[in-house]
């Protein structure tokens, strides 16, 4: 699809990985991209690469409001698209997750995303169109051990997004979910740091299991089969932005297609048997 006029898009989580890839590619494609990150050092690096970058911390309501106001001041109060990409993965067995740790996971992965989206919807209603793309996960479809906080946040995002799509079905605002499996990024490295900061592994009944998990998190290069580069997500984002009829869900990587199929076909206990043996 040829971009007839410069489309505007706000993207969260652009410091690395999927967000950075999508921001750079859409900028080259002719979009007016507003790339955001939660650390000023990353914002400055993004600016140095030629992107229009600004600070946006999903854990901070004032930061969210300021970023939206800044964007709208540069677009005559309009915004064509929002790509909610920012998130992190909190590792740890469910019984090792404190209330504070679980809350922190939801603040970034759900509450902040929800608050930002609700600031943008009135803008899209007023202009009569818009695209909202949520970067979910294969773990928003099927749960895996030692990922309870992240599983829960993505299941919640899926439910909230499905509801929002139904509520906006009579508008020209299109809502899409992207569900990647393993993608080359800093996701595992960031997860490892969160684990070290928040989980008392030595005193956990899962201490032995955590050793294998840590080995996977710190392993150089892809740690799971069928890992793809972030450009695989970019392809889906472009379709969700430019198709006259964007899909409701976009699967990315073989594991997402596989888990989605198994979830439909297998009895619950059989599915548990499979998922309990997945370590990737």
mmCIF file of N, CA and C in Angstrom, residues 214-259:
data_model
loop_
_atom_site.group_PDB
_atom_site.id
_atom_site.type_symbol
_atom_site.label_atom_id
_atom_site.label_comp_id
_atom_site.label_asym_id
_atom_site.label_seq_id
_atom_site.Cartn_x
_atom_site.Cartn_y
_atom_site.Cartn_z
ATOM 1 N N UNK A 214 17.644 -19.724 34.454
ATOM 2 C CA UNK A 214 18.661 -18.674 34.336
ATOM 3 C C UNK A 214 19.599 -18.971 33.176
ATOM 4 N N UNK A 215 19.937 -20.237 32.998
ATOM 5 C CA UNK A 215 20.805 -20.608 31.870
ATOM 6 C C UNK A 215 20.178 -20.209 30.544
ATOM 7 N N UNK A 216 18.860 -20.373 30.460
ATOM 8 C CA UNK A 216 18.162 -19.988 29.235
ATOM 9 C C UNK A 216 18.161 -18.466 29.083
ATOM 10 N N UNK A 217 17.940 -17.742 30.183
ATOM 11 C CA UNK A 217 17.850 -16.279 30.110
ATOM 12 C C UNK A 217 19.173 -15.633 29.726
ATOM 13 N N UNK A 218 20.288 -16.229 30.152
ATOM 14 C CA UNK A 218 21.587 -15.612 29.885
ATOM 15 C C UNK A 218 22.297 -16.214 28.677
ATOM 16 N N UNK A 219 21.688 -17.181 28.036
ATOM 17 C CA UNK A 219 22.304 -17.818 26.881
ATOM 18 C C UNK A 219 22.460 -16.824 25.737
ATOM 19 N N UNK A 220 23.658 -16.704 25.162
ATOM 20 C CA UNK A 220 23.837 -15.794 24.018
ATOM 21 C C UNK A 220 23.043 -16.295 22.809
ATOM 22 N N UNK A 221 22.501 -15.364 22.056
ATOM 23 C CA UNK A 221 21.768 -15.741 20.857
ATOM 24 C C UNK A 221 20.412 -16.338 21.186
ATOM 25 N N UNK A 222 19.736 -16.886 20.174
ATOM 26 C CA UNK A 222 18.413 -17.474 20.387
ATOM 27 C C UNK A 222 18.467 -18.626 21.385
ATOM 28 N N UNK A 223 17.506 -18.649 22.315
ATOM 29 C CA UNK A 223 17.461 -19.698 23.335
ATOM 30 C C UNK A 223 16.340 -20.689 23.088
ATOM 31 N N UNK A 224 15.513 -20.442 22.086
ATOM 32 C CA UNK A 224 14.376 -21.313 21.793
ATOM 33 C C UNK A 224 14.309 -21.578 20.301
ATOM 34 N N UNK A 225 13.805 -22.751 19.924
ATOM 35 C CA UNK A 225 13.642 -23.026 18.491
ATOM 36 C C UNK A 225 12.684 -22.036 17.840
ATOM 37 N N UNK A 226 12.874 -21.835 16.563
ATOM 38 C CA UNK A 226 11.981 -21.007 15.739
ATOM 39 C C UNK A 226 12.012 -19.524 16.126
ATOM 40 N N UNK A 227 13.089 -19.090 16.784
ATOM 41 C CA UNK A 227 13.228 -17.675 17.094
ATOM 42 C C UNK A 227 13.391 -16.875 15.807
ATOM 43 N N UNK A 228 12.679 -15.746 15.723
ATOM 44 C CA UNK A 228 12.718 -14.903 14.531
ATOM 45 C C UNK A 228 13.225 -13.507 14.882
ATOM 46 N N UNK A 229 13.712 -12.767 13.886
ATOM 47 C CA UNK A 229 14.114 -11.376 14.119
ATOM 48 C C UNK A 229 12.889 -10.489 14.280
ATOM 49 N N UNK A 230 13.064 -9.286 14.821
ATOM 50 C CA UNK A 230 11.910 -8.394 15.033
ATOM 51 C C UNK A 230 11.205 -7.984 13.743
ATOM 52 N N UNK A 231 11.872 -8.132 12.604
ATOM 53 C CA UNK A 231 11.234 -7.817 11.330
ATOM 54 C C UNK A 231 10.014 -8.689 11.068
ATOM 55 N N UNK A 232 9.942 -9.853 11.717
ATOM 56 C CA UNK A 232 8.760 -10.704 11.567
ATOM 57 C C UNK A 232 7.530 -10.039 12.169
ATOM 58 N N UNK A 233 7.731 -9.308 13.259
ATOM 59 C CA UNK A 233 6.630 -8.547 13.863
ATOM 60 C C UNK A 233 6.324 -7.315 13.021
ATOM 61 N N UNK A 234 7.360 -6.672 12.526
ATOM 62 C CA UNK A 234 7.182 -5.490 11.680
ATOM 63 C C UNK A 234 6.229 -5.776 10.527
ATOM 64 N N UNK A 235 6.390 -6.904 9.888
ATOM 65 C CA UNK A 235 5.537 -7.266 8.753
ATOM 66 C C UNK A 235 4.059 -7.261 9.151
ATOM 67 N N UNK A 236 3.771 -7.779 10.342
ATOM 68 C CA UNK A 236 2.382 -7.818 10.819
ATOM 69 C C UNK A 236 1.891 -6.421 11.180
ATOM 70 N N UNK A 237 2.760 -5.613 11.756
ATOM 71 C CA UNK A 237 2.385 -4.245 12.119
ATOM 72 C C UNK A 237 2.004 -3.459 10.868
ATOM 73 N N UNK A 238 2.784 -3.606 9.814
ATOM 74 C CA UNK A 238 2.489 -2.889 8.570
ATOM 75 C C UNK A 238 1.131 -3.307 8.017
ATOM 76 N N UNK A 239 0.830 -4.597 8.059
ATOM 77 C CA UNK A 239 -0.481 -5.049 7.578
ATOM 78 C C UNK A 239 -1.592 -4.462 8.443
ATOM 79 N N UNK A 240 -1.398 -4.479 9.759
ATOM 80 C CA UNK A 240 -2.424 -3.942 10.663
ATOM 81 C C UNK A 240 -2.637 -2.449 10.453
ATOM 82 N N UNK A 241 -1.604 -1.742 10.027
ATOM 83 C CA UNK A 241 -1.707 -0.308 9.794
ATOM 84 C C UNK A 241 -2.324 0.026 8.443
ATOM 85 N N UNK A 242 -2.004 -0.771 7.426
ATOM 86 C CA UNK A 242 -2.298 -0.356 6.056
ATOM 87 C C UNK A 242 -3.388 -1.160 5.360
ATOM 88 N N UNK A 243 -3.766 -2.300 5.904
ATOM 89 C CA UNK A 243 -4.818 -3.090 5.269
ATOM 90 C C UNK A 243 -6.181 -2.423 5.475
ATOM 91 N N UNK A 244 -7.030 -2.421 4.442
ATOM 92 C CA UNK A 244 -8.389 -1.917 4.631
ATOM 93 C C UNK A 244 -9.178 -2.737 5.650
ATOM 94 N N UNK A 245 -8.764 -3.985 5.817
ATOM 95 C CA UNK A 245 -9.436 -4.883 6.757
ATOM 96 C C UNK A 245 -8.385 -5.583 7.624
ATOM 97 N N UNK A 246 -7.842 -4.883 8.616
ATOM 98 C CA UNK A 246 -6.796 -5.497 9.440
ATOM 99 C C UNK A 246 -7.323 -6.680 10.231
ATOM 100 N N UNK A 247 -6.459 -7.633 10.466
ATOM 101 C CA UNK A 247 -6.849 -8.828 11.205
ATOM 102 C C UNK A 247 -7.033 -8.503 12.682
ATOM 103 N N UNK A 248 -7.847 -9.322 13.343
ATOM 104 C CA UNK A 248 -8.037 -9.180 14.783
ATOM 105 C C UNK A 248 -6.803 -9.668 15.524
ATOM 106 N N UNK A 249 -6.239 -10.784 15.058
ATOM 107 C CA UNK A 249 -5.041 -11.358 15.672
ATOM 108 C C UNK A 249 -4.017 -11.700 14.598
ATOM 109 N N UNK A 250 -2.763 -11.422 14.926
ATOM 110 C CA UNK A 250 -1.650 -11.776 14.056
ATOM 111 C C UNK A 250 -0.711 -12.697 14.835
ATOM 112 N N UNK A 251 -0.575 -13.928 14.398
ATOM 113 C CA UNK A 251 0.376 -14.849 15.019
ATOM 114 C C UNK A 251 1.751 -14.633 14.383
ATOM 115 N N UNK A 252 2.792 -14.690 15.232
ATOM 116 C CA UNK A 252 4.165 -14.574 14.758
ATOM 117 C C UNK A 252 4.986 -15.693 15.389
ATOM 118 N N UNK A 253 5.684 -16.435 14.598
ATOM 119 C CA UNK A 253 6.531 -17.580 14.934
ATOM 120 C C UNK A 253 5.719 -18.873 15.020
ATOM 121 N N UNK A 254 6.399 -19.969 14.770
ATOM 122 C CA UNK A 254 5.792 -21.298 14.798
ATOM 123 C C UNK A 254 5.176 -21.632 16.158
ATOM 124 N N UNK A 255 5.849 -21.332 17.297
ATOM 125 C CA UNK A 255 5.235 -21.674 18.584
ATOM 126 C C UNK A 255 3.857 -21.049 18.788
ATOM 127 N N UNK A 256 3.637 -19.837 18.297
ATOM 128 C CA UNK A 256 2.325 -19.215 18.468
ATOM 129 C C UNK A 256 1.258 -19.983 17.702
ATOM 130 N N UNK A 257 1.541 -20.308 16.453
ATOM 131 C CA UNK A 257 0.591 -21.104 15.667
ATOM 132 C C UNK A 257 0.348 -22.453 16.328
ATOM 133 N N UNK A 258 1.428 -23.079 16.829
ATOM 134 C CA UNK A 258 1.314 -24.402 17.441
ATOM 135 C C UNK A 258 0.491 -24.358 18.720
ATOM 136 N N UNK A 259 0.806 -23.420 19.617
ATOM 137 C CA UNK A 259 0.083 -23.360 20.888
ATOM 138 C C UNK A 259 -1.379 -22.998 20.685
#
